XYZ file of C-alpha atoms in Angstrom:
547
model
C 3.844 -51.880 20.021
C 2.904 -52.751 16.459
C -0.761 -52.335 15.556
C -2.910 -55.419 15.659
C -3.371 -56.937 12.225
C -6.887 -57.982 11.319
C -8.158 -59.840 8.280
C -9.944 -57.779 5.668
C -13.546 -57.206 6.611
C -16.237 -59.032 4.685
C -18.338 -56.305 3.115
C -21.353 -58.592 2.978
C -23.123 -58.606 6.319
C -23.936 -62.040 7.741
C -27.556 -63.114 7.449
C -28.120 -62.871 11.177
C -26.037 -61.156 13.828
C -25.129 -63.256 16.819
C -26.477 -61.494 19.915
C -24.403 -60.690 22.970
C -23.628 -63.963 24.705
C -23.719 -64.969 28.313
C -21.170 -67.184 30.018
C -23.237 -70.290 29.392
C -23.457 -69.599 25.684
C -27.143 -68.630 25.736
C -28.252 -65.565 23.917
C -28.626 -62.573 26.210
C -31.673 -60.318 26.238
C -33.436 -62.256 23.510
C -36.313 -63.671 25.508
C -39.754 -62.245 26.227
C -39.671 -58.677 27.427
C -36.082 -58.285 26.269
C -36.645 -54.899 24.656
C -34.174 -52.379 26.041
C -31.839 -55.104 27.346
C -28.057 -54.948 27.425
C -27.896 -56.183 23.826
C -30.019 -53.237 22.715
C -27.927 -50.752 24.681
C -24.702 -51.992 23.094
C -26.053 -52.580 19.591
C -24.549 -49.467 17.993
C -21.074 -50.401 19.220
C -21.447 -54.057 18.295
C -22.399 -53.052 14.742
C -19.239 -50.960 14.540
C -21.394 -47.826 14.090
C -22.422 -49.170 10.689
C -25.675 -47.191 10.610
C -24.160 -43.937 11.887
C -22.782 -42.294 8.739
C -21.789 -38.897 10.156
C -19.550 -37.702 12.942
C -22.503 -36.122 14.762
C -24.522 -39.340 14.510
C -21.608 -41.389 15.859
C -21.163 -39.109 18.865
C -24.908 -39.124 19.551
C -25.149 -42.927 19.356
C -22.220 -43.486 21.711
C -23.486 -40.847 24.138
C -26.888 -42.543 24.247
C -25.340 -45.961 24.884
C -23.139 -44.559 27.649
C -26.046 -42.618 29.145
C -28.278 -45.690 29.184
C -25.617 -47.702 31.031
C -24.957 -44.967 33.574
C -28.599 -44.126 34.228
C -30.549 -47.340 33.589
C -28.181 -49.992 34.952
C -26.439 -50.730 38.258
C -23.052 -52.386 38.680
C -22.961 -54.993 41.452
C -19.496 -55.703 42.866
C -19.431 -58.505 45.460
C -23.136 -57.845 46.080
C -22.551 -54.131 46.718
C -24.422 -51.746 44.452
C -22.574 -49.152 42.407
C -23.459 -47.002 39.436
C -21.112 -46.301 36.550
C -20.348 -42.579 36.466
C -17.748 -42.225 33.716
C -17.059 -44.194 30.517
C -14.865 -43.952 27.443
C -15.896 -45.504 24.118
C -13.526 -47.259 21.708
C -14.771 -48.749 18.419
C -12.682 -50.096 15.547
C -14.599 -51.490 12.586
C -14.786 -51.285 8.801
C -17.111 -48.299 9.337
C -15.269 -46.529 12.159
C -11.505 -47.087 12.243
C -10.626 -45.748 15.698
C -6.907 -46.597 15.968
C -6.972 -46.239 19.758
C -9.081 -49.372 20.299
C -6.878 -52.160 21.703
C -7.822 -54.729 19.094
C -7.480 -57.517 21.668
C -9.600 -60.635 21.253
C -11.375 -59.612 24.441
C -12.880 -56.627 22.611
C -14.266 -58.905 19.887
C -17.040 -60.275 22.144
C -20.156 -58.477 23.314
C -21.556 -58.087 26.810
C -18.484 -59.416 28.618
C -15.749 -57.988 30.856
C -12.382 -57.418 29.206
C -9.462 -56.656 31.538
C -6.756 -54.845 29.592
C -3.819 -56.904 28.408
C -0.460 -56.360 26.781
C 1.229 -59.231 25.014
C -1.294 -61.693 26.438
C -0.622 -60.632 30.055
C -2.955 -58.580 32.227
C -1.710 -55.037 32.727
C -0.680 -54.159 36.260
C -0.053 -51.132 38.447
C -1.489 -47.847 37.194
C -2.045 -49.346 33.714
C -4.915 -51.593 34.826
C -8.281 -51.076 33.185
C -11.516 -52.901 32.364
C -13.955 -52.579 29.455
C -17.478 -53.683 28.976
C -16.627 -55.310 25.635
C -19.053 -54.600 22.792
C -17.448 -56.145 19.695
C -18.309 -58.752 17.104
C -15.493 -60.848 15.667
C -17.574 -61.983 12.700
C -18.069 -58.339 11.688
C -14.430 -57.411 12.376
C -15.585 -55.132 15.196
C -13.350 -54.544 18.240
C -15.098 -52.317 20.744
C -15.305 -51.548 24.420
C -16.598 -49.090 27.008
C -13.821 -48.367 29.498
C -15.089 -47.951 33.066
C -13.329 -44.842 34.377
C -15.365 -43.969 37.486
C -18.005 -45.584 39.711
C -20.105 -44.310 42.624
C -21.302 -46.447 45.567
C -24.637 -46.357 47.396
C -23.237 -43.733 49.789
C -22.306 -41.521 46.802
C -18.575 -42.089 47.257
C -16.680 -41.669 43.998
C -13.942 -44.046 42.846
C -12.180 -42.274 39.978
C -9.735 -43.684 37.462
C -9.644 -47.001 35.522
C -6.898 -48.439 37.740
C -8.732 -47.617 40.965
C -11.970 -49.068 39.602
C -10.197 -52.397 38.992
C -8.567 -52.185 42.420
C -12.020 -51.743 44.007
C -13.335 -54.808 42.147
C -10.405 -56.918 43.342
C -10.593 -55.586 46.908
C -14.309 -56.278 47.356
C -13.959 -59.741 45.844
C -10.945 -60.575 48.000
C -8.649 -61.178 45.033
C -4.986 -60.213 44.911
C -4.804 -59.845 41.121
C -6.820 -59.795 37.929
C -5.526 -63.258 37.096
C -6.869 -64.527 40.426
C -10.283 -62.988 39.710
C -10.419 -64.348 36.151
C -9.272 -67.774 37.389
C -8.311 -68.994 33.921
C -11.391 -67.629 32.190
C -11.072 -65.565 29.015
C -13.024 -62.366 28.455
C -15.634 -64.322 26.491
C -16.327 -66.331 29.681
C -16.813 -63.244 31.910
C -20.442 -62.405 31.188
C -21.396 -58.899 32.254
C -24.783 -60.273 33.331
C -23.762 -63.442 35.202
C -20.152 -63.224 36.441
C -20.070 -63.827 40.178
C -18.884 -60.733 42.028
C -19.183 -58.457 38.984
C -22.430 -58.075 37.080
C -24.805 -55.535 35.617
C -28.489 -55.361 36.541
C -31.247 -53.018 35.528
C -31.532 -50.197 38.033
C -34.558 -50.512 40.307
C -34.648 -46.712 40.419
C -33.517 -45.447 36.996
C -31.759 -42.096 36.984
C -31.935 -39.150 34.585
C -28.559 -37.568 35.248
C -27.194 -35.287 32.559
C -24.444 -36.824 30.412
C -21.520 -34.599 29.465
C -18.818 -35.428 26.944
C -15.134 -34.699 26.479
C -12.033 -35.957 24.711
C -10.685 -39.227 26.078
C -7.863 -39.134 28.617
C -4.239 -40.126 28.042
C -4.268 -40.474 24.256
C -1.283 -39.178 22.295
C -1.588 -38.032 18.692
C 0.496 -40.336 16.503
C 1.390 -40.436 12.846
C -0.855 -42.672 10.798
C 0.509 -46.201 11.079
C 2.152 -47.901 8.113
C 4.018 -51.195 7.757
C 7.396 -49.490 7.351
C 6.805 -46.934 10.089
C 9.197 -46.793 13.028
C 8.606 -45.224 16.422
C 5.421 -44.953 18.525
C 2.266 -46.359 16.934
C -1.401 -46.685 17.738
C -2.867 -50.100 18.537
C -4.761 -50.423 15.256
C -4.939 -48.938 11.769
C -6.724 -45.619 11.282
C -6.181 -41.855 11.148
C -5.258 -40.739 14.696
C -5.886 -37.067 13.972
C -9.560 -37.848 13.295
C -10.079 -39.767 16.536
C -7.633 -38.557 19.175
C -9.880 -35.769 20.520
C -13.306 -37.103 19.631
C -15.708 -36.497 22.555
C -15.998 -40.176 23.448
C -15.533 -39.681 27.198
C -18.907 -39.527 28.951
C -19.795 -38.749 32.565
C -22.762 -37.985 34.780
C -20.498 -36.496 37.471
C -18.171 -34.305 35.383
C -18.244 -31.571 38.022
C -16.746 -33.988 40.582
C -13.923 -35.365 38.472
C -10.342 -34.333 39.181
C -8.680 -35.766 36.070
C -8.789 -33.326 33.148
C -12.198 -31.899 33.975
C -11.229 -28.994 31.717
C -11.864 -31.182 28.675
C -15.616 -31.125 29.321
C -15.595 -27.314 29.403
C -13.537 -27.061 26.196
C -15.710 -29.577 24.359
C -18.938 -27.820 25.366
C -17.526 -24.461 24.284
C -16.359 -25.681 20.881
C -19.681 -27.461 20.323
C -21.496 -24.158 20.681
C -23.337 -25.022 23.893
C -24.851 -21.760 25.032
C -24.408 -20.828 28.689
C -22.263 -23.879 29.477
C -21.866 -24.244 33.229
C -18.406 -24.054 34.740
C -18.523 -27.567 36.276
C -17.277 -26.274 39.619
C -14.240 -24.631 38.025
C -13.222 -21.177 39.165
C -14.116 -18.361 36.796
C -10.417 -17.763 36.210
C -9.673 -21.374 35.296
C -12.819 -21.725 33.193
C -11.843 -18.643 31.150
C -8.291 -19.953 30.824
C -9.491 -23.295 29.458
C -11.906 -21.710 26.990
C -9.171 -19.360 25.755
C -6.794 -22.304 25.329
C -9.386 -24.106 23.210
C -9.858 -21.010 21.057
C -6.088 -20.545 20.688
C -5.768 -24.149 19.577
C -8.168 -23.627 16.657
C -5.486 -21.692 14.770
C -2.876 -24.438 15.206
C -1.922 -27.273 12.886
C -2.734 -30.611 14.583
C 0.545 -32.036 13.254
C 2.414 -29.874 15.751
C 0.995 -32.119 18.501
C 2.252 -35.415 17.104
C 3.934 -37.534 19.838
C 3.411 -34.796 22.464
C 2.138 -36.039 25.800
C -0.616 -33.902 27.323
C 0.478 -32.945 30.839
C -1.639 -29.937 31.872
C -5.277 -28.895 31.699
C -4.661 -25.929 29.338
C -2.633 -28.206 27.048
C -5.574 -30.589 26.736
C -7.934 -27.724 25.853
C -5.488 -26.314 23.324
C -5.074 -29.750 21.765
C -8.849 -30.237 21.566
C -9.079 -26.877 19.798
C -6.302 -27.777 17.351
C -8.080 -30.968 16.263
C -11.587 -29.544 16.364
C -11.671 -28.621 12.668
C -10.824 -32.198 11.692
C -13.762 -33.701 13.559
C -16.570 -32.439 11.378
C -15.607 -32.512 7.714
C -17.918 -29.636 6.791
C -16.313 -26.495 8.289
C -18.291 -23.583 9.648
C -19.391 -21.196 6.913
C -19.225 -23.792 4.123
C -22.171 -25.233 2.182
C -21.969 -28.108 -0.304
C -24.679 -29.780 -2.410
C -24.605 -32.232 -5.353
C -25.647 -30.837 -8.735
C -29.068 -31.703 -10.097
C -27.658 -33.255 -13.271
C -24.714 -35.230 -11.803
C -23.930 -36.599 -8.368
C -20.251 -36.531 -9.372
C -20.220 -32.720 -9.316
C -20.810 -30.843 -6.082
C -21.351 -27.090 -5.881
C -20.132 -25.248 -2.809
C -19.942 -21.805 -1.240
C -17.436 -20.635 1.355
C -18.191 -17.608 3.543
C -14.913 -16.130 4.835
C -15.436 -14.682 8.311
C -11.906 -13.556 9.216
C -8.453 -12.917 7.811
C -7.281 -11.220 4.613
C -10.392 -12.267 2.657
C -12.921 -11.378 5.366
C -16.426 -10.889 3.993
C -15.848 -12.877 0.807
C -18.329 -15.406 -0.578
C -16.345 -17.757 -2.801
C -18.092 -20.399 -4.882
C -16.378 -23.644 -5.825
C -16.951 -26.956 -7.590
C -15.818 -30.373 -6.330
C -15.542 -32.871 -9.178
C -15.411 -36.624 -8.615
C -14.050 -38.853 -11.384
C -16.083 -41.796 -12.658
C -13.547 -44.042 -10.907
C -14.135 -42.475 -7.467
C -13.324 -43.619 -4.783
C -10.468 -45.418 -6.551
C -9.238 -42.064 -7.876
C -9.171 -38.696 -6.153
C -11.236 -35.532 -6.798
C -10.462 -32.166 -8.354
C -11.449 -28.855 -6.809
C -12.064 -25.600 -8.704
C -13.125 -22.117 -7.665
C -15.790 -20.646 -9.919
C -15.242 -17.288 -8.228
C -12.105 -15.317 -9.092
C -9.648 -16.001 -6.256
C -6.175 -14.476 -5.919
C -4.306 -17.031 -3.817
C -1.022 -18.977 -4.162
C -2.866 -22.309 -4.168
C -5.362 -21.343 -6.896
C -4.599 -21.418 -10.598
C -5.537 -17.923 -11.881
C -6.698 -19.256 -15.267
C -8.668 -22.384 -14.368
C -9.483 -21.812 -10.679
C -8.079 -25.241 -9.821
C -7.045 -25.682 -6.186
C -3.777 -27.425 -5.289
C -4.604 -30.761 -3.612
C -1.297 -32.572 -4.108
C -0.014 -31.590 -0.675
C -3.182 -32.999 0.908
C -3.220 -36.183 -1.176
C 0.413 -36.892 -2.199
C -0.763 -40.360 -3.140
C -4.458 -41.148 -3.274
C -5.298 -44.100 -0.989
C -8.702 -45.633 -1.814
C -10.654 -46.511 1.302
C -8.512 -44.230 3.469
C -8.772 -40.934 1.582
C -12.105 -39.322 0.759
C -13.139 -36.259 -1.197
C -14.620 -34.651 1.917
C -11.115 -34.330 3.376
C -10.536 -31.521 0.859
C -13.180 -29.296 2.473
C -11.389 -28.383 5.739
C -8.187 -28.119 3.636
C -9.902 -25.475 1.479
C -11.232 -23.654 4.534
C -7.805 -23.458 6.203
C -6.163 -22.207 2.995
C -7.551 -18.737 3.716
C -6.560 -18.657 7.382
C -3.123 -20.218 7.891
C 0.189 -18.729 6.801
C 1.663 -22.028 5.653
C -0.946 -22.196 2.881
C 0.379 -18.910 1.469
C 4.155 -19.174 1.792
C 5.228 -22.747 2.552
C 7.605 -24.388 0.094
C 5.955 -27.690 0.945
C 2.867 -26.578 -0.996
C 3.313 -26.027 -4.755
C 2.150 -22.560 -5.855
C -0.331 -22.682 -8.737
C -0.164 -18.875 -8.701
C 3.538 -17.980 -8.221
C 2.748 -14.263 -8.530
C 0.429 -14.399 -5.520
C 2.973 -16.320 -3.452
C 5.795 -13.915 -4.272
C 3.633 -10.889 -3.513
C 2.595 -12.365 -0.144
C 6.273 -12.840 0.799
C 7.746 -9.629 -0.605
C 4.940 -7.103 -0.127
C 2.317 -8.258 2.406
C 0.482 -4.920 2.319
C -0.035 -5.096 -1.441
C -1.154 -8.719 -1.127
C -3.692 -7.698 1.500
C -5.101 -5.090 -0.897
C -5.419 -7.673 -3.682
C -7.120 -10.098 -1.282
C -9.588 -7.422 -0.161
C -10.359 -6.490 -3.764
C -10.892 -10.170 -4.508
C -13.326 -10.462 -1.583
C -15.264 -7.365 -2.684
C -15.514 -8.648 -6.245
C -16.931 -11.958 -5.043
C -19.896 -10.117 -3.536
C -20.787 -8.639 -6.925
C -21.405 -12.143 -8.261
C -23.147 -13.797 -5.321
C -26.429 -14.020 -7.234
C -24.822 -15.405 -10.401
C -26.006 -19.012 -10.221
C -24.412 -21.720 -12.349
C -26.691 -23.727 -14.618
C -27.743 -27.001 -13.020
C -26.478 -25.982 -9.590
C -28.591 -27.016 -6.610
C -26.965 -24.251 -4.554
C -28.890 -21.138 -5.578
C -28.569 -17.624 -4.150
C -31.644 -15.388 -4.297
C -32.651 -12.122 -2.680
C -35.353 -13.128 -0.240
C -37.886 -10.792 1.378
C -36.723 -9.032 4.535
C -39.648 -10.439 6.523
C -38.476 -14.005 5.826
C -35.005 -13.132 7.076
C -36.487 -11.577 10.229
C -38.652 -14.643 10.833
C -35.641 -16.953 10.606
C -33.660 -14.840 13.069
C -36.590 -14.724 15.471
C -36.892 -18.507 15.393
C -33.161 -19.066 15.915
C -33.125 -16.694 18.893
C -36.199 -18.263 20.493
C -34.159 -20.563 22.753
C -30.725 -19.039 23.516
C -29.862 -21.960 25.820
C -30.046 -24.485 22.969
C -26.852 -26.098 21.712
C -25.510 -25.433 18.235
C -26.781 -28.815 16.998
C -30.222 -28.129 18.518
C -30.359 -24.742 16.801
C -29.370 -26.302 13.470
C -32.152 -28.869 13.826
C -34.650 -26.185 14.852
C -33.841 -24.139 11.774
C -34.200 -27.115 9.415
C -37.546 -28.033 11.014
C -38.750 -24.433 10.741
C -37.675 -24.201 7.119
C -39.353 -27.471 6.213
C -42.610 -26.557 7.946
C -42.825 -23.156 6.236
C -41.714 -24.126 2.754
C -42.870 -27.743 2.375
C -45.574 -26.617 -0.033
C -42.975 -25.466 -2.563
C -41.997 -28.264 -4.944
C -39.050 -28.599 -7.307
C -38.942 -31.028 -10.211
C -35.551 -32.696 -10.608
C -34.581 -34.724 -13.672
C -32.812 -37.968 -12.823
C -31.571 -40.876 -14.938
C -34.511 -43.108 -14.030
C -37.082 -40.425 -14.793
C -38.530 -37.355 -13.144
C -38.683 -37.251 -9.361
C -40.597 -34.639 -7.454
C -38.681 -33.472 -4.404
C -40.055 -31.180 -1.723
C -37.819 -28.399 -0.466
C -38.201 -29.761 3.057
C -37.024 -33.209 1.963
C -34.000 -31.762 0.199
C -33.004 -29.693 3.209
C -33.285 -32.599 5.636
C -31.350 -34.893 3.325
C -28.464 -32.531 2.725
C -27.903 -30.973 6.123
C -24.418 -32.533 6.267
C -23.756 -33.536 2.646
C -19.971 -33.595 3.061
C -20.258 -36.928 4.833
C -21.560 -38.540 1.646
C -18.171 -37.924 0.022
């Protein structure tokens, strides 16, 4: 099915956002005491994640919205109380182009029930599904939370989108979705007032833990274009960036039978220490974790148009796409220069492979016309690699950006590309990638042992220049006192059960608290600005997302 075509988004936000509407056209949750109402819960989706600039922030916002619905609200079906136990989030907007959102008009309203359609007809059989729609047509936002599982007052689980819809129809005595809708569009099916299907605040709010995983049943597709033939996603966007995002949320992950392994793989790859096995056998849990690790060395393109049929396949696929999710790879640090925001200094710590132990410094240069024109990337360290010009240090980016597409390509996409160049064989020997150092490519193919020696020598040489700091660079290497290093390690080890994100935050907070008294004067175009070290660290924790 061809992707839904939408008019270009208006980059100027309307003066006032229309709140989620009820069936009678009145504004929902806008009266006295409305704080924390359904409108507030869904606000991040309805805005199209406009305020959430990073991948981590987007995941956190969607997880909070899903958690609030599952723990703070009850679902009443024909006057029988249920709680939502599993959701999947889909958001397509100018800020978050998830191509797997349906793009149906039903997803362009907020706070209403949208039963899935195809070609204007309700889906039937095992393809049935229902969203709590969270969109905003005026903002070009098409969004929904798919109800995957519900639990009744006796703790009986109904699992699967199709079975959830079947339960709604059964309890309401309706033979079909069309009979339940009775001629009403999604915009007329208020989630707060529809007879036989409504949400109410829970009288006894819950605090169940929310776990996340990749969504179920999605297939990685090529990025859609007008001339493209074959399978396509519903809407425009980069499928590889969204197909395995952890937008499936559940408070009963240990009870689910459908691809429970995804929760284990996602927790493992996110660095969650001591992740529980979710009721999986030790053998299966280890198998799923290994599959996720194995997938990390794979090219996501090898999964295009492949249907996921088994639990290990899902974990392997999640691993393969994991490096695409966060644009700043592990072991890489990037900061803008003090004298120009168009030049970014970076350092890459190589932890495995032929260059293991190396610390390579690089410079990402944005043209004045960015984002209408693409960036250039140069190593300032001496790097012997087929993709690196031995005279200038320039890195080959033509294979990544054959044709620069403003608004769809961003400089940050070059960072995982650079990281993988030292780990994957195709970056050394593939004819699809032009060699800026033909000597290095030929040596890799004809005499791998000699190439390995050159790579090791290159890595060792990089360590001799770690403390050579470029003028104007905000990324400075200094030899700190051993006691400071020990203090940092002690703080990081203080809570071994903390997740990777929690440990990152703890380190930044510790750093800011201990070094906030140190000030650095930075010259800027408008004059001198005094910036505290703590401020700089908090601002640039994930600088790649600014690119």
